[in-house]
Coordinates of C-alpha atoms and ligand atoms in Angstrom, one line a residue:
Chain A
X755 CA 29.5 23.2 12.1
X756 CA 29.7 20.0 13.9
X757 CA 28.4 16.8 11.6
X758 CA 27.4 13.5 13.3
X759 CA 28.1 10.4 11.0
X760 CA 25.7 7.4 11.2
X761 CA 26.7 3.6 11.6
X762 CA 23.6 1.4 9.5
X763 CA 23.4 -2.1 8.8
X764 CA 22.7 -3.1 5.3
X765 CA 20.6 -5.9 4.1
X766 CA 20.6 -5.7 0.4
X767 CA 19.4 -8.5 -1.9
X768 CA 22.2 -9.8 -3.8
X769 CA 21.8 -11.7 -7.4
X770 CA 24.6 -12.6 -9.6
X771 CA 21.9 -12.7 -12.9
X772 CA 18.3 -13.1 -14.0
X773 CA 18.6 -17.3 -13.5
X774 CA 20.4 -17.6 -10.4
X775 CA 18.5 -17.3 -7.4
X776 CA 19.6 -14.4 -5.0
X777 CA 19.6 -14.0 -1.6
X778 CA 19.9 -11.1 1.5
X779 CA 23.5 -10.0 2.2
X780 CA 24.4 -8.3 5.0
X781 CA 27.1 -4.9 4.6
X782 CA 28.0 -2.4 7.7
X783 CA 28.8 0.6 6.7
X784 CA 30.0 3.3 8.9
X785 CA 30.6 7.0 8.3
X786 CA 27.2 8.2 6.7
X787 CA 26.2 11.8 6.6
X788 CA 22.7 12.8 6.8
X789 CA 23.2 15.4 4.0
X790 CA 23.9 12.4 1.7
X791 CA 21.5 10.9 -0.5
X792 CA 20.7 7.4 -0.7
X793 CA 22.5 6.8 -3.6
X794 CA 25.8 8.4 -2.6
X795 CA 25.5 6.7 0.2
X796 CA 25.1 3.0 -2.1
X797 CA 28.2 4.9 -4.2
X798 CA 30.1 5.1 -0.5
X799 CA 28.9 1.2 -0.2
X800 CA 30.4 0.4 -4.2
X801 CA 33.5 1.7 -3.3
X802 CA 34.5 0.1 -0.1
X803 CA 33.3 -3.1 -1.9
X804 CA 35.6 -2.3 -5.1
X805 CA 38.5 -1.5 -2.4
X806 CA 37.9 -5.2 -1.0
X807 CA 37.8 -7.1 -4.4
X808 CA 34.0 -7.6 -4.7
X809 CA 31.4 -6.9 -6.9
X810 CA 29.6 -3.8 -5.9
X811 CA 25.9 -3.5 -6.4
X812 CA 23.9 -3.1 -9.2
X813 CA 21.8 -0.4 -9.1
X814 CA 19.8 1.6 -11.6
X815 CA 20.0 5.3 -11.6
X816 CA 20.8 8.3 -14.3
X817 CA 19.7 11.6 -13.9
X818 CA 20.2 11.9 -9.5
X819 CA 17.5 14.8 -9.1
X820 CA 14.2 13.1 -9.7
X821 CA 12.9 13.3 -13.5
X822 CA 14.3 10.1 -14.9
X823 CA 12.3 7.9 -13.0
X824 CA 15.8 5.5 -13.5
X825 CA 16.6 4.6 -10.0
X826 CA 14.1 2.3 -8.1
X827 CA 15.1 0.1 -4.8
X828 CA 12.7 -0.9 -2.1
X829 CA 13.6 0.4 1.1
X830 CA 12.7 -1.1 4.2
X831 CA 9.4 -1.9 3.1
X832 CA 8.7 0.9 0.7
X833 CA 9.0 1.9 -2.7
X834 CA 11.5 4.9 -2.5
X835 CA 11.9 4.7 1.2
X836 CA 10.0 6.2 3.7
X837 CA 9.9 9.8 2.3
X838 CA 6.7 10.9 0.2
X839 CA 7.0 12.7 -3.0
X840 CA 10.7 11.5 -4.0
X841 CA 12.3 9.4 -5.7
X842 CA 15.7 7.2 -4.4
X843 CA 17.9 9.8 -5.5
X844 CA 16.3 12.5 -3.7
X845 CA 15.9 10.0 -0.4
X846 CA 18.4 12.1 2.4
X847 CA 20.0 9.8 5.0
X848 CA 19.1 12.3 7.3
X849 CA 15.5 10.2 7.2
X850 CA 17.4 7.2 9.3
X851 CA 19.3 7.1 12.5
X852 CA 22.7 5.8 13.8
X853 CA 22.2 2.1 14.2
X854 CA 19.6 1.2 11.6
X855 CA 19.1 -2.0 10.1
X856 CA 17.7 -0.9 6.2
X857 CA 16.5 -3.5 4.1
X858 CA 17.3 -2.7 0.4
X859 CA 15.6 -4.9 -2.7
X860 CA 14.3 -4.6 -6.0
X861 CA 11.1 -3.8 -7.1
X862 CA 9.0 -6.9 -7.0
X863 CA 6.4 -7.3 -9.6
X864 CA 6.3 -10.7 -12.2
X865 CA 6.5 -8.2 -15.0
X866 CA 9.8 -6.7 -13.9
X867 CA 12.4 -9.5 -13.6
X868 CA 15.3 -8.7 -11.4
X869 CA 18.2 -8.4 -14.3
X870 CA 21.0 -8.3 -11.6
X871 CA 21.0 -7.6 -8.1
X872 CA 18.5 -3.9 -7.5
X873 CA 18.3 -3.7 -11.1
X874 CA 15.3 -4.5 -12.9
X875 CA 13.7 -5.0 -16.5
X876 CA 11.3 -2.4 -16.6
X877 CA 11.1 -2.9 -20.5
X878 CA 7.0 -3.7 -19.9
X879 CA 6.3 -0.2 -19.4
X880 CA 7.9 0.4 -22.6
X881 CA 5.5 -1.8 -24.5
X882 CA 2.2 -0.9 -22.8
X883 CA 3.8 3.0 -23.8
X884 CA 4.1 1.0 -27.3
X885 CA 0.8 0.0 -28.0
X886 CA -1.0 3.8 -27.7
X887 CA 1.1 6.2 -25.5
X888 CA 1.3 8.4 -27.9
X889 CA -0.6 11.1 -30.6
X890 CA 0.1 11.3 -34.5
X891 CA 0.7 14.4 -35.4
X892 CA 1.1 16.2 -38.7
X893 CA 4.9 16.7 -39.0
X894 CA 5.1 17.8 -42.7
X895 CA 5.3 22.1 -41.8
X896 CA 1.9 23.0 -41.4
X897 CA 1.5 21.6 -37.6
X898 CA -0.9 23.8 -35.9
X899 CA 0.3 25.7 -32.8
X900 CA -1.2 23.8 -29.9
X901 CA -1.8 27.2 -28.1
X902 CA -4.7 28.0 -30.5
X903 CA -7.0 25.3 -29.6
X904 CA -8.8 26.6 -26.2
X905 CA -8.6 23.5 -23.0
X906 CA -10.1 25.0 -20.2
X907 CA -7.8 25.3 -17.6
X908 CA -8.6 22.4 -15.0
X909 CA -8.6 19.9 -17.9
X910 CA -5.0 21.8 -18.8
X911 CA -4.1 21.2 -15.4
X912 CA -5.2 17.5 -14.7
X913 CA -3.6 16.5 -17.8
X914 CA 0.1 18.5 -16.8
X915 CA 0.0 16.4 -13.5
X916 CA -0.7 13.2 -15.2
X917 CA 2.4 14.2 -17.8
X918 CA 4.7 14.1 -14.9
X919 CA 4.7 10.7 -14.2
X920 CA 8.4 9.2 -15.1
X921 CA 7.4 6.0 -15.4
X922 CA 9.7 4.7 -12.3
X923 CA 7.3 2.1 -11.5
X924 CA 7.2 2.5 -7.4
X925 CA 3.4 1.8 -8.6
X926 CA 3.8 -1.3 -9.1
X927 CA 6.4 -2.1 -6.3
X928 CA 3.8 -0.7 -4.0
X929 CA 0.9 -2.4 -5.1
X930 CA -0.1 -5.7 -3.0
X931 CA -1.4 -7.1 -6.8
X932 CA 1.7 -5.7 -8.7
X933 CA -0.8 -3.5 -10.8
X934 CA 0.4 -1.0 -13.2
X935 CA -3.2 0.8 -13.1
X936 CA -1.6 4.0 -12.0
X937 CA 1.3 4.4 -14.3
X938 CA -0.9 3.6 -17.3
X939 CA -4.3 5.5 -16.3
X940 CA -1.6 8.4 -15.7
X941 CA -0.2 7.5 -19.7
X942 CA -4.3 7.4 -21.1
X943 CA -4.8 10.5 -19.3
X944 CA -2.3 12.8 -19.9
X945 CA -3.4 13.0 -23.7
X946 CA -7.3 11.8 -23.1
X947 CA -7.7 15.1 -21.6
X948 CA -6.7 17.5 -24.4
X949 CA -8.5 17.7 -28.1
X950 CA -4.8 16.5 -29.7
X951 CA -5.5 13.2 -27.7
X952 CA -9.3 12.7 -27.8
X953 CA -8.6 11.3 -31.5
X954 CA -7.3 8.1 -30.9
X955 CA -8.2 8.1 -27.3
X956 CA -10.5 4.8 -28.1
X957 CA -8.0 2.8 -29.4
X958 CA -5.1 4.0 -26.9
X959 CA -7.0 2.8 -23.9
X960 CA -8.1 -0.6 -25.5
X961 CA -5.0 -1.0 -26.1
X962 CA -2.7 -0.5 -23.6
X963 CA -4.9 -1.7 -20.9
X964 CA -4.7 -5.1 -23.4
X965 CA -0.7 -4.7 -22.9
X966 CA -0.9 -4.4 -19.3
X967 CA -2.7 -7.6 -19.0
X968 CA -0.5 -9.2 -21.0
X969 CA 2.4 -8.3 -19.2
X970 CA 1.3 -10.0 -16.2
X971 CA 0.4 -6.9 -14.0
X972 CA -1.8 -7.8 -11.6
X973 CA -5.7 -6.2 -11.0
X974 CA -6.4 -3.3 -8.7
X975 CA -8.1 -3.0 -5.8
X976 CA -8.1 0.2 -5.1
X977 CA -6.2 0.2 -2.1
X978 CA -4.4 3.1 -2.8
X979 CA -0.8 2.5 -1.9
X980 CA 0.3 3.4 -5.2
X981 CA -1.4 7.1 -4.9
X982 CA 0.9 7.1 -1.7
X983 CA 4.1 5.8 -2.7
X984 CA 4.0 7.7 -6.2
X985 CA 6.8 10.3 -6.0
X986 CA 5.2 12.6 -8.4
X987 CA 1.8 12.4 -6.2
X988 CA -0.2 11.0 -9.3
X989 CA -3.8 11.0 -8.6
X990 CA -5.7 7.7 -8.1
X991 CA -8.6 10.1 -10.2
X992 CA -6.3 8.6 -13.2
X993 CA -7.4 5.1 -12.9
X994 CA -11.3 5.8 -12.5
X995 CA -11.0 7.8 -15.5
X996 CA -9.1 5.1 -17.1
X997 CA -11.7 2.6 -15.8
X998 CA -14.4 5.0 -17.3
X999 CA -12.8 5.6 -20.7
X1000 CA -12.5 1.8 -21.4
X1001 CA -15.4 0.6 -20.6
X1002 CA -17.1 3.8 -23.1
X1003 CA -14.5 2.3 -25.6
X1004 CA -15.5 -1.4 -25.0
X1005 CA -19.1 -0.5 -25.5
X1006 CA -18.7 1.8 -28.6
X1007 CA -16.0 0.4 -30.1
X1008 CA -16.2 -0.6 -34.0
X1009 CA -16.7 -4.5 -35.0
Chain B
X266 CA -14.7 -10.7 -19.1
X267 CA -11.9 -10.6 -20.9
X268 CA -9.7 -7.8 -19.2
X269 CA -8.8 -6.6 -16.2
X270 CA -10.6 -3.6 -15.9
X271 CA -13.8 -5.8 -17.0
X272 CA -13.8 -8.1 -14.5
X273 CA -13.3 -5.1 -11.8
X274 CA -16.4 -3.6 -13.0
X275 CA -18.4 -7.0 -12.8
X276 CA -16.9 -7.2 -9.4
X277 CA -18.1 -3.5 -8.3
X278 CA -21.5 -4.5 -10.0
X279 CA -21.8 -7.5 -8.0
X280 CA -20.5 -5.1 -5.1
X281 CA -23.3 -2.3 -5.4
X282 CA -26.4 -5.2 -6.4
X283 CA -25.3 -6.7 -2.8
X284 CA -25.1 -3.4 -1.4
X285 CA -28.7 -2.8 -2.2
X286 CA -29.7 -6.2 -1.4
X287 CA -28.3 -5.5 2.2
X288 CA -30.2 -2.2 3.0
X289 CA -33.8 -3.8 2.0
X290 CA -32.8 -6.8 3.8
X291 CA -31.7 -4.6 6.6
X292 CA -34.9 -2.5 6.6
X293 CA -37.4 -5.4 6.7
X294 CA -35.5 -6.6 9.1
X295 CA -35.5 -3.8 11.5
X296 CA -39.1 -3.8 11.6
X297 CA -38.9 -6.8 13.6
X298 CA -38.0 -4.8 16.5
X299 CA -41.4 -2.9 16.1
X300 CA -44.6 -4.2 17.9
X301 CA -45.2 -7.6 17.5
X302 CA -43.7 -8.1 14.5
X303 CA -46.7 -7.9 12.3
X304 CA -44.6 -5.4 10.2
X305 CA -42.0 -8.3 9.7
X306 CA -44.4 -10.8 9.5
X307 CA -46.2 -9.0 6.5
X308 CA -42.9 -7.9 4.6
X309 CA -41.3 -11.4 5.0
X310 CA -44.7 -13.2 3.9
X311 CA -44.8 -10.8 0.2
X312 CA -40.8 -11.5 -0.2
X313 CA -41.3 -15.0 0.4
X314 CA -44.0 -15.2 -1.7
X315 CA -44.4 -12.8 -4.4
X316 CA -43.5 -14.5 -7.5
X317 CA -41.3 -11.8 -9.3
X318 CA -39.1 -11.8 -6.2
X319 CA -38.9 -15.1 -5.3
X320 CA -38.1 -16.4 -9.0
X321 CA -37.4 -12.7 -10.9
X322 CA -35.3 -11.4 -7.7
X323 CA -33.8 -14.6 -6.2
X324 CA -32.1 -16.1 -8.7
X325 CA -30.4 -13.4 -9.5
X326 CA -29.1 -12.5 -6.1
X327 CA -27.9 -16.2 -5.6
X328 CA -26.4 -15.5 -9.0
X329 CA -24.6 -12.4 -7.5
X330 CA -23.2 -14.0 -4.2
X331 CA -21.6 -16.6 -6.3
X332 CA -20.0 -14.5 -8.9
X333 CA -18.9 -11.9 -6.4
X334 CA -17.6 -14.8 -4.3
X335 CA -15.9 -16.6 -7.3
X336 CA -14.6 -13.3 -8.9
X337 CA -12.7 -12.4 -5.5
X338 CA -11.2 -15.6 -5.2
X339 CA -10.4 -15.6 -9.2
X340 CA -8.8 -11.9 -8.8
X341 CA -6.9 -13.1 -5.4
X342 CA -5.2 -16.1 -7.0
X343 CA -4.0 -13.6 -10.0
X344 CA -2.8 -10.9 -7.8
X345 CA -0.7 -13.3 -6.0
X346 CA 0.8 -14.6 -9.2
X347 CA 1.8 -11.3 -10.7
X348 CA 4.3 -11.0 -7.7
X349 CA 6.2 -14.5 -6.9
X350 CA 8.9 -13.2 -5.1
X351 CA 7.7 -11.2 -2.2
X352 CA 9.5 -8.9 -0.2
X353 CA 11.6 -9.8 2.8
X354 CA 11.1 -6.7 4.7
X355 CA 7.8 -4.7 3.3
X356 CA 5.5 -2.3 5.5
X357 CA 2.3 -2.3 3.3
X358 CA 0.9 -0.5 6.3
X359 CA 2.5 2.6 5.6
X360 CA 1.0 3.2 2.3
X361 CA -3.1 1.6 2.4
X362 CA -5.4 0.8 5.3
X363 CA -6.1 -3.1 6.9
X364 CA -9.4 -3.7 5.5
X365 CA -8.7 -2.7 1.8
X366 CA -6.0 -5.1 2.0
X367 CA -7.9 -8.1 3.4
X368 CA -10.8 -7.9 1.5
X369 CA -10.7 -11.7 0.1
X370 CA -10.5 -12.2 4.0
X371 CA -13.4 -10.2 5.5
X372 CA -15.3 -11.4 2.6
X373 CA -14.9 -14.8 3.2
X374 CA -16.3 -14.4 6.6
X375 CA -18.9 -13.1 4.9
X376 CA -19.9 -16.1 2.9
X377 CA -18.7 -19.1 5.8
X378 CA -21.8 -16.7 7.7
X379 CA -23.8 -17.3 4.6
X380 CA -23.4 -20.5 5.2
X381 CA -25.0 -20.2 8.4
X382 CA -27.5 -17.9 7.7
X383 CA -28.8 -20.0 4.8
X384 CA -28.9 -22.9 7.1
X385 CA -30.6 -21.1 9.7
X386 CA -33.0 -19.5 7.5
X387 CA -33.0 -19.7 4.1
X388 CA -32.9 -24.4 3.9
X389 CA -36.1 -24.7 6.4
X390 CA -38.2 -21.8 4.3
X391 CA -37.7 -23.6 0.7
X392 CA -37.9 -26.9 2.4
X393 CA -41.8 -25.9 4.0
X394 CA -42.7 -23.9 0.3
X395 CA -41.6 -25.8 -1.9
X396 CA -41.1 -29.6 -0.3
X397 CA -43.4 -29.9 2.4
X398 CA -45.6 -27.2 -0.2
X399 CA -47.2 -25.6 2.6
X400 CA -47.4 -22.0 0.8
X401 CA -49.7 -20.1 3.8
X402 CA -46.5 -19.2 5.7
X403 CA -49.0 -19.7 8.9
X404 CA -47.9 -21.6 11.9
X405 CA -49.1 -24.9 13.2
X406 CA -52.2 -22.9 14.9
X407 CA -53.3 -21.6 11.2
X408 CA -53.7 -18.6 12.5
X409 CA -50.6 -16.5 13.0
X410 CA -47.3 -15.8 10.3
X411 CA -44.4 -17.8 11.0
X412 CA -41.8 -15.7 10.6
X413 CA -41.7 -13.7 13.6
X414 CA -41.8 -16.0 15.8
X415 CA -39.0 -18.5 13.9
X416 CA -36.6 -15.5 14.3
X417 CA -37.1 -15.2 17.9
X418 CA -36.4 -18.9 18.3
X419 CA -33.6 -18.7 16.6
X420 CA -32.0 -15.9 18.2
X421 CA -32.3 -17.9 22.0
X422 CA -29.4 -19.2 21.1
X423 CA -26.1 -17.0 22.6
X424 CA -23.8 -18.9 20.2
X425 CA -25.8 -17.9 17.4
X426 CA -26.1 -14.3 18.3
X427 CA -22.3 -14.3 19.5
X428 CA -21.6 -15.5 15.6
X429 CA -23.8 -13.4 14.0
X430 CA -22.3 -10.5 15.8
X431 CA -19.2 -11.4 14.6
X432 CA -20.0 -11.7 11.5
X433 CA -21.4 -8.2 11.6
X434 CA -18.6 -6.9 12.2
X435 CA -16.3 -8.9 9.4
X436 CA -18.8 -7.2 7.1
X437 CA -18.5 -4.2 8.3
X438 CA -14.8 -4.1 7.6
X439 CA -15.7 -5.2 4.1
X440 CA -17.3 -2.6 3.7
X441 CA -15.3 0.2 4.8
X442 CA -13.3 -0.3 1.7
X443 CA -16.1 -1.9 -0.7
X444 CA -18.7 0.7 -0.6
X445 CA -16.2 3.6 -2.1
X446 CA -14.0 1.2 -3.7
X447 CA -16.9 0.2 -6.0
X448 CA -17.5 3.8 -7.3
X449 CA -14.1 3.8 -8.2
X450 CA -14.1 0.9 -10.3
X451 CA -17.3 2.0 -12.1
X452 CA -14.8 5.1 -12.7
X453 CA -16.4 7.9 -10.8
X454 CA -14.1 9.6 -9.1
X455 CA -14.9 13.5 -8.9
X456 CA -13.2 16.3 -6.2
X457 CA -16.7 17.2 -5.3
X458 CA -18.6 13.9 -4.7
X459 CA -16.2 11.5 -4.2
X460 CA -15.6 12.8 -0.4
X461 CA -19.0 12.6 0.3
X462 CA -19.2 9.2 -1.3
X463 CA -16.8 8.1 1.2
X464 CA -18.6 9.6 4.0
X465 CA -21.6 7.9 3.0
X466 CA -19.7 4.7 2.4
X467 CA -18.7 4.3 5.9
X468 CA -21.7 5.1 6.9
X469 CA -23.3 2.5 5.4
X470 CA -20.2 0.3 6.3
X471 CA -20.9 1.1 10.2
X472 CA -24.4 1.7 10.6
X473 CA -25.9 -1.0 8.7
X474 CA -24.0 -3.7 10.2
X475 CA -24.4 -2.3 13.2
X476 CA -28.2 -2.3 13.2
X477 CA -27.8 -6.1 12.0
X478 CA -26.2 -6.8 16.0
X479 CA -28.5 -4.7 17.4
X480 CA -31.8 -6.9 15.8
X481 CA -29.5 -10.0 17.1
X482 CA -29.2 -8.9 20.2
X483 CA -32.7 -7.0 20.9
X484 CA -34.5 -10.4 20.4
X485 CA -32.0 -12.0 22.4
X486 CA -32.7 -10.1 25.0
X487 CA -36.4 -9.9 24.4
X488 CA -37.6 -13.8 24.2
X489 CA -40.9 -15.1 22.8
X490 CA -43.6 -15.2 25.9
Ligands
HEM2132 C1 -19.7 -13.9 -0.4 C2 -18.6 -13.5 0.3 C3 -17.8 -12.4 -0.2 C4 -16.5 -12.4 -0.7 C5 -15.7 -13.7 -0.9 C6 -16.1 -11.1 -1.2 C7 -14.9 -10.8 -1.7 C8 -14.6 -9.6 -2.3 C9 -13.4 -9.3 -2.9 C10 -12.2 -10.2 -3.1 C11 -13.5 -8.0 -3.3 C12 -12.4 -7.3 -4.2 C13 -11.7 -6.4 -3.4 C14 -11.5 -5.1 -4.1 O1 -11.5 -5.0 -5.3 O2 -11.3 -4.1 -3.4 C15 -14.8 -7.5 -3.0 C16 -15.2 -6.2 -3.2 C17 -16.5 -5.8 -2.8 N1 -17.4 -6.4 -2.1 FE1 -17.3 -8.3 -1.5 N2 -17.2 -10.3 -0.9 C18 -18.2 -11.0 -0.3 C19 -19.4 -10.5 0.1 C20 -19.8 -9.2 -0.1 C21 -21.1 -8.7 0.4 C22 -22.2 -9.5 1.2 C23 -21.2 -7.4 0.0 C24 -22.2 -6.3 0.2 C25 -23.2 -6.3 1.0 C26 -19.9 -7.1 -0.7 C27 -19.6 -5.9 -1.2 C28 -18.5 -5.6 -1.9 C29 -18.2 -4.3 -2.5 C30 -19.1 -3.1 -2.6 C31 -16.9 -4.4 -3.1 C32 -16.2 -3.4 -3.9 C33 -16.1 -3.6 -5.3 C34 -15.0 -2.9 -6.0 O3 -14.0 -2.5 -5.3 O4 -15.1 -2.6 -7.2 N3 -19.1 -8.2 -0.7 N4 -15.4 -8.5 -2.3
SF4_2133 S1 2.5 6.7 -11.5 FE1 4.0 7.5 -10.1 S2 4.9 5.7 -9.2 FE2 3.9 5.0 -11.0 S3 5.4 5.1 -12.6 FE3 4.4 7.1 -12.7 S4 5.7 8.4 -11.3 FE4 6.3 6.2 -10.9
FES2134 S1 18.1 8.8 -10.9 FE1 16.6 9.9 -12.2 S2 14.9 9.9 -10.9 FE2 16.4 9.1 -9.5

């Protein structure tokens, strides 16, 4: 089986740490196979950079088949790349052609500062996770088996699909306004929707949507870019039943 | 007021009031095209006069304008600021349509048209009620309503049709985004409505600004004799 190699021109944004400014470098790299993801083809990139006595770049990425949500990158013009449904480490080359120019930066959103070079602080999500992404539970020995309390089946199912978000943040990268609506309607949702999460589903949504603002996420618009971009195809459904949920907390909230 | 999520309700609020506004506005309107305008003459006469709509009604419609308009530009200026750094090479294109990414844009079309429509319409009908006083809404004969025959007037002008047509068509795009985007916000979103919503939405978004050129145009084309 005969293999054709690709020839690209890379134009990857280059920042030595989170105070200096950075700037677009150009690297050719020749030699690419289509069979390759993106990242071993950024690995391929590191090591002829390490062979030269440079600094390779600085990328994020852990798990390399799509449930981290760890490796990010902005690809000519698009969280991800120009692929739907995956994630940069399941991005083939096969999706360019011999002689492409491919634009490579980080995410861009005030509330993830660029840490060095692709890489960047995504630590936000963490706190808006923080301030009610979660349920208490009874750990003490008499938990109750979660499979005796009934859910009907499409709230069951609504709420699996909001659990799979990984929290990579192409969201946000997509977004015109930088909002982290999606990633944090899919975080309210995925417990809203079951009787384990209804108990402090008040609170949760007050509180991370308070954490999100204070991040310095910007407001939707609905334009839907996120629902698009999202490698896990979470539904924009989440944020209008994030929308709905807080403003029935704001209203019936205690003093 | 104080969250995110608040002030995108307000703003869908604001959105559907206006939306409303528009259709009555666009109804009355359409009668003007009927006969000879009596219709128009008698619907614009009890708006302009009627007191809960002229001092229940109209405040808070100039109300709405202004905080839809001031939200938008509120909302704009934060989005911008939560990303500094844009991208060098981005293709928003790929993921989410023209208008619902111009919609500070179309909209303020809308209000520069305002601007125009006011001055066309709105200034000279306070000024004669409420200046000159002259509460009748009759013309200088004393016999026939004013308002038909004003709007014929004014629409002899192919500038003013050519800019209200134009207009039109800025709200239009507006919208195509607005009109579903508000349900949205309000947080209805439902697999069995929300696609007809969206039909509806555009609609609304085509027909009614549509009709709008079609009123400019029809009494261009038909001049007072
Ligand atoms: C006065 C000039 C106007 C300006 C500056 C303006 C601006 C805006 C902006 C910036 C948005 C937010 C975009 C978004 O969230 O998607 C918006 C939404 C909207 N506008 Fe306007 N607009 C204007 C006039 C109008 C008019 C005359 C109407 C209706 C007849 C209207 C109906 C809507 C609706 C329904 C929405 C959607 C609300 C939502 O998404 O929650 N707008 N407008
Ligand atoms: S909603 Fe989608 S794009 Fe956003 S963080 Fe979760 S998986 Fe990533
Ligand atoms: S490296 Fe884990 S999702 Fe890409």
């Amino acid at each position: 089986m005969s293999e054709t190699t690709m020839n690209l021109t890379l134009k990857i944004w280059r920042q030595k740490d989170a105070k200096s400014k950075g700037k677009i470098v150009s690297y050719p790299i020749s030699g690419i196979s289509g069979h390759m993801s993106f990242l071993e083809m950024m690995d391929v990139l590191n090591e002829q950079l390490i062979n030269e006595g440079q600094e390779p770049v600085a990328f994020d990425h852990d798990c390399r088949e799509g449930i981290c949500g760890s490796c990010s990158l902005h690809i000519n013009g698009e969280a991800h790349g120009p692929d739907r449904g995956v994630t940069t480490c399941q991005l083939h080359m096969r999706m360019f052609k011999d002689g492409d120019t491919i634009f490579i930066e980080p995410f861009r959103a005030k509330a993830f500062p660029v840490i060095k070079d692709l890489i960047v602080d995504r630590t936000s999500f963490d706190r808006i996770q923080h301030a009610g992404g979660f349920i208490s539970v009874n750990t003490s020995g008499n938990t109750q088996d979660a499979n005796s309390i009934p859910i009907p089946k499409a709230d069951a199912d609504k709420a699996f699909d909001a659990a799979t978000c990984i929290g990579c943040g192409a969201c946000v990268a997509s977004c015109k306004n930088a909002s982290a609506m999606l990633y944090v309607s899919a975080k309210v949702a995925q417990f809203s929707l079951l009787p384990q999460g209804k108990v402090e589903a008040k609170d949760r949504v007050l509180n991370m949507v308070e954490q999100m603002d204070k991040e310095g996420f910007g407001n939707c618009t609905n334009t839907g870019a996120c629902e698009v971009e999202c490698p896990k195809g979470i539904s924009l459904e989440n944020i209008a039943r994030m929308n709905n949920e807080y403003l029935k907390a704001s209203i019936t909230r205690e003093a | 007021m104080k969250t995110s999520i608040a002030r995108k309700v307000l703003m869908a609020l604001s959105g559907f009031f206006l939306l409303f506004f528009l259709l009555q506005h666009f109804v009355i309107n359409f009668s003007s095209v009927f006969g000879d305008g009596d219709g128009f003459n008698s619907a614009s006469h009890f708006m302009g006069t009627n007191s809960i709509i002229q001092f229940g009604l109209q405040p808070v419609l100039i109300f709405g304008v202004i905080f839809h308009l001031a939200m938008g530009i509120y909302l704009e200026l934060q989005n911008n600021k939560a990303r500094s750094v844009k991208y060098a090479m981005n293709k928003p294109g790929a993921n989410s349509s023209w208008m619902s990414r111009n919609m500070i844009y179309t909209g303020l079309m809308v209000m520069l048209f305002l601007g125009l429509h006011f001055y066309d319409f709105w200034i000279p009908e306070i000024k004669t009620k409420f200046i000159v006083g002259d509460m009748t809404g009759l013309m200088a004969d004393g016999e026939t309503l004013r308002y038909f025959h004003e709007l014929q007037l004014k629409f002899q002008d192919p500038i003013r049709v050519a800019l209200y047509c134009v207009s039109f068509i800025f709200l239009s795009l507006h919208l195509l985004h607005g009109f579903q985007s508000a349900f949205q916000s309000v947080g209805f979103n439902h697999n069995r409505y929300t696609p007809i919503i969206k039909k509806l939405g555009n609609l609304y978004a085509v027909l009614v600004p549509l009709g709008f050129i079609f009123i400019a145009v029809y009494h261009y084309l038909n001049p007072p004799h």
